Amino acid sequence: PGHPEPSRPGVSHPGPRSDAQKRHAQANAVTSLLDAPVGTVEAGTLPEDVRHALGSDTASVRLSGETVEKQQHHHPDLTEEDYRALPEVLGRPDVVARQSDTHILLFRKLKAIYRAVIKRTRDGGENYLVSFHRTRPHAVQQALAKAEILRGAIDDLTDAGE
């Protein structure tokens, strides 16, 4: 007693999912929260080095309905396609920087440069997405000037000539 059961009768446990399948399921969960911003969903999974740098016990990143509502107010330009990129941004960042003991900045270049801010709870038991938006190279430079870069460099986000 006191230990979680590995499986319960009547509960389906499909085999291990690939990272791509997991990111797809997370993207679906994120977009479902856009329509009904209530509760929390798993928005992504941090790489092990990022989890460790954040000082967290878990790699899972939660997104709350409250944050979605804040996002929709502050970043109304973000589309469903942008939000579907969130698991990719969280799971495969090009640049990682420490903003504080409890906050990490992640940047990923896809069709746009995305910036995500992750915070861990004080006890390290959970991670939450605080902010997510598209950004530009100049804004990335400004953000990184105030942070400790743990992985990558601004050049990883820009094309020659930008």
Short mmCIF file of C-alpha atoms in Angstrom, two decimals:
data_model
loop_
_atom_site.label_atom_id
_atom_site.label_comp_id
_atom_site.label_asym_id
_atom_site.label_seq_id
_atom_site.Cartn_x
_atom_site.Cartn_y
_atom_site.Cartn_z
CA PRO A 1 0.00 0.00 0.00
CA GLY A 2 1.09 3.56 -0.65
CA HIS A 3 2.78 2.61 -3.93
CA PRO A 4 0.98 3.30 -7.21
CA GLU A 5 -0.11 0.19 -9.04
CA PRO A 6 1.64 -0.26 -12.38
CA SER A 7 -1.67 -1.10 -14.05
CA ARG A 8 -5.28 -1.48 -13.10
CA PRO A 9 -7.81 -3.91 -14.52
CA GLY A 10 -10.10 -2.30 -17.05
CA VAL A 11 -7.62 0.50 -17.86
CA SER A 12 -6.06 0.36 -21.29
CA HIS A 13 -2.26 0.62 -21.32
CA PRO A 14 -0.99 0.72 -24.89
CA GLY A 15 2.68 0.03 -25.46
CA PRO A 16 5.28 2.78 -25.10
CA ARG A 17 4.64 5.77 -27.35
CA SER A 18 7.31 7.30 -29.53
CA ASP A 19 8.38 10.87 -28.80
CA ALA A 20 6.52 12.01 -31.94
CA GLN A 21 3.31 10.26 -30.80
CA LYS A 22 3.66 11.81 -27.35
CA ARG A 23 4.18 15.30 -28.82
CA HIS A 24 1.12 14.80 -31.06
CA ALA A 25 -1.04 13.83 -28.05
CA GLN A 26 0.31 16.82 -26.11
CA ALA A 27 -0.48 19.16 -29.04
CA ASN A 28 -4.05 17.82 -29.11
CA ALA A 29 -4.36 18.39 -25.35
CA VAL A 30 -3.07 21.97 -25.71
CA THR A 31 -5.53 22.82 -28.50
CA SER A 32 -8.43 21.32 -26.52
CA LEU A 33 -7.54 23.74 -23.70
CA LEU A 34 -7.75 26.67 -26.16
CA ASP A 35 -11.45 25.93 -26.67
CA ALA A 36 -12.24 25.24 -23.01
CA PRO A 37 -9.58 26.82 -20.75
CA VAL A 38 -10.40 24.86 -17.60
CA GLY A 39 -7.98 22.65 -15.67
CA THR A 40 -4.46 21.73 -16.78
CA VAL A 41 -2.94 19.57 -19.51
CA GLU A 42 0.54 18.26 -20.23
CA ALA A 43 1.88 20.68 -22.85
CA GLY A 44 5.25 19.03 -23.34
CA THR A 45 8.18 17.08 -21.96
CA LEU A 46 11.50 18.74 -21.19
CA PRO A 47 14.78 17.14 -22.24
CA GLU A 48 16.65 15.60 -19.30
CA ASP A 49 19.37 18.29 -19.22
CA VAL A 50 16.73 21.04 -19.05
CA ARG A 51 14.78 19.24 -16.31
CA HIS A 52 18.01 18.92 -14.35
CA ALA A 53 18.99 22.57 -14.90
CA LEU A 54 15.55 23.64 -13.70
CA GLY A 55 15.99 21.53 -10.57
CA SER A 56 12.73 19.72 -11.18
CA ASP A 57 11.72 16.18 -10.25
CA THR A 58 9.65 15.82 -13.43
CA ALA A 59 10.14 16.49 -17.14
CA SER A 60 6.42 17.12 -17.69
CA VAL A 61 5.33 20.72 -18.36
CA ARG A 62 1.76 21.63 -17.40
CA LEU A 63 -0.36 24.31 -19.07
CA SER A 64 -3.28 25.72 -17.11
CA GLY A 65 -6.53 27.15 -18.42
CA GLU A 66 -5.72 30.34 -16.51
CA THR A 67 -2.44 30.71 -18.44
CA VAL A 68 -4.26 30.03 -21.73
CA GLU A 69 -6.68 32.87 -20.97
CA LYS A 70 -3.75 35.18 -20.14
CA GLN A 71 -2.00 34.09 -23.34
CA GLN A 72 -5.10 34.76 -25.46
CA HIS A 73 -5.26 38.27 -23.99
CA HIS A 74 -1.53 39.13 -24.29
CA HIS A 75 -0.73 37.20 -27.49
CA PRO A 76 -3.97 37.14 -29.55
CA ASP A 77 -1.84 36.73 -32.71
CA LEU A 78 -0.96 33.13 -31.80
CA THR A 79 -2.82 30.60 -33.92
CA GLU A 80 -3.78 27.01 -33.22
CA GLU A 81 -0.80 26.02 -35.39
CA ASP A 82 1.50 28.02 -33.07
CA TYR A 83 0.09 26.28 -30.01
CA ARG A 84 0.46 22.88 -31.71
CA ALA A 85 4.21 23.66 -31.92
CA LEU A 86 4.43 23.94 -28.13
CA PRO A 87 5.41 20.29 -27.41
CA GLU A 88 8.18 20.59 -30.02
CA VAL A 89 9.44 23.87 -28.50
CA LEU A 90 9.46 22.36 -24.99
CA GLY A 91 10.92 19.01 -26.00
CA ARG A 92 13.56 20.10 -28.49
CA PRO A 93 14.70 23.65 -27.72
CA ASP A 94 17.55 25.17 -29.74
CA VAL A 95 18.55 27.56 -26.95
CA VAL A 96 18.09 27.11 -23.19
CA ALA A 97 18.82 29.83 -20.63
CA ARG A 98 18.34 30.15 -16.89
CA GLN A 99 16.27 33.20 -16.00
CA SER A 100 16.25 32.49 -12.23
CA ASP A 101 16.44 29.55 -9.83
CA THR A 102 12.89 28.58 -10.75
CA HIS A 103 12.52 29.84 -14.34
CA ILE A 104 14.02 28.62 -17.63
CA LEU A 105 13.78 30.26 -21.07
CA LEU A 106 13.47 28.02 -24.13
CA PHE A 107 13.80 29.13 -27.74
CA ARG A 108 13.09 27.03 -30.83
CA LYS A 109 13.16 28.02 -34.48
CA LEU A 110 10.43 26.39 -36.53
CA LYS A 111 8.37 28.48 -38.99
CA ALA A 112 8.98 31.29 -36.50
CA ILE A 113 11.23 31.72 -33.47
CA TYR A 114 9.26 30.71 -30.39
CA ARG A 115 10.01 31.66 -26.80
CA ALA A 116 8.66 29.69 -23.85
CA VAL A 117 9.14 30.44 -20.17
CA ILE A 118 8.86 27.50 -17.77
CA LYS A 119 8.70 27.73 -13.99
CA ARG A 120 9.02 24.92 -11.50
CA THR A 121 7.12 24.83 -8.26
CA ARG A 122 9.12 25.58 -5.14
CA ASP A 123 9.22 21.89 -4.18
CA GLY A 124 10.30 20.89 -7.71
CA GLY A 125 7.30 18.61 -8.11
CA GLU A 126 5.71 20.34 -11.10
CA ASN A 127 6.64 22.58 -14.04
CA TYR A 128 4.29 25.10 -15.62
CA LEU A 129 4.36 27.07 -18.83
CA VAL A 130 4.31 30.75 -17.83
CA SER A 131 4.52 32.37 -21.27
CA PHE A 132 4.71 31.35 -24.92
CA HIS A 133 4.97 33.54 -28.00
CA ARG A 134 6.69 34.23 -31.29
CA THR A 135 9.74 36.47 -31.07
CA ARG A 136 12.44 38.12 -33.17
CA PRO A 137 16.26 37.84 -33.07
CA HIS A 138 16.69 41.26 -31.42
CA ALA A 139 14.27 40.34 -28.61
CA VAL A 140 16.05 37.00 -28.18
CA GLN A 141 19.37 38.86 -27.80
CA GLN A 142 17.84 41.15 -25.17
CA ALA A 143 16.41 38.21 -23.22
CA LEU A 144 19.64 36.21 -23.38
CA ALA A 145 21.71 39.22 -22.24
CA LYS A 146 19.92 38.98 -18.87
CA ALA A 147 20.09 35.19 -18.56
CA GLU A 148 22.67 32.43 -18.17
CA ILE A 149 22.82 30.50 -21.45
CA LEU A 150 22.92 26.77 -20.73
CA ARG A 151 22.69 25.41 -24.28
CA GLY A 152 22.84 26.84 -27.77
CA ALA A 153 23.44 30.37 -29.02
CA ILE A 154 21.53 33.13 -30.81
CA ASP A 155 23.11 31.93 -34.08
CA ASP A 156 21.12 28.70 -33.71
CA LEU A 157 17.94 30.75 -34.20
CA THR A 158 18.89 33.06 -37.05
CA ASP A 159 19.66 32.58 -40.70
CA ALA A 160 22.74 34.17 -42.20
CA GLY A 161 21.89 37.72 -43.21
CA GLU A 162 19.13 38.31 -40.63
#
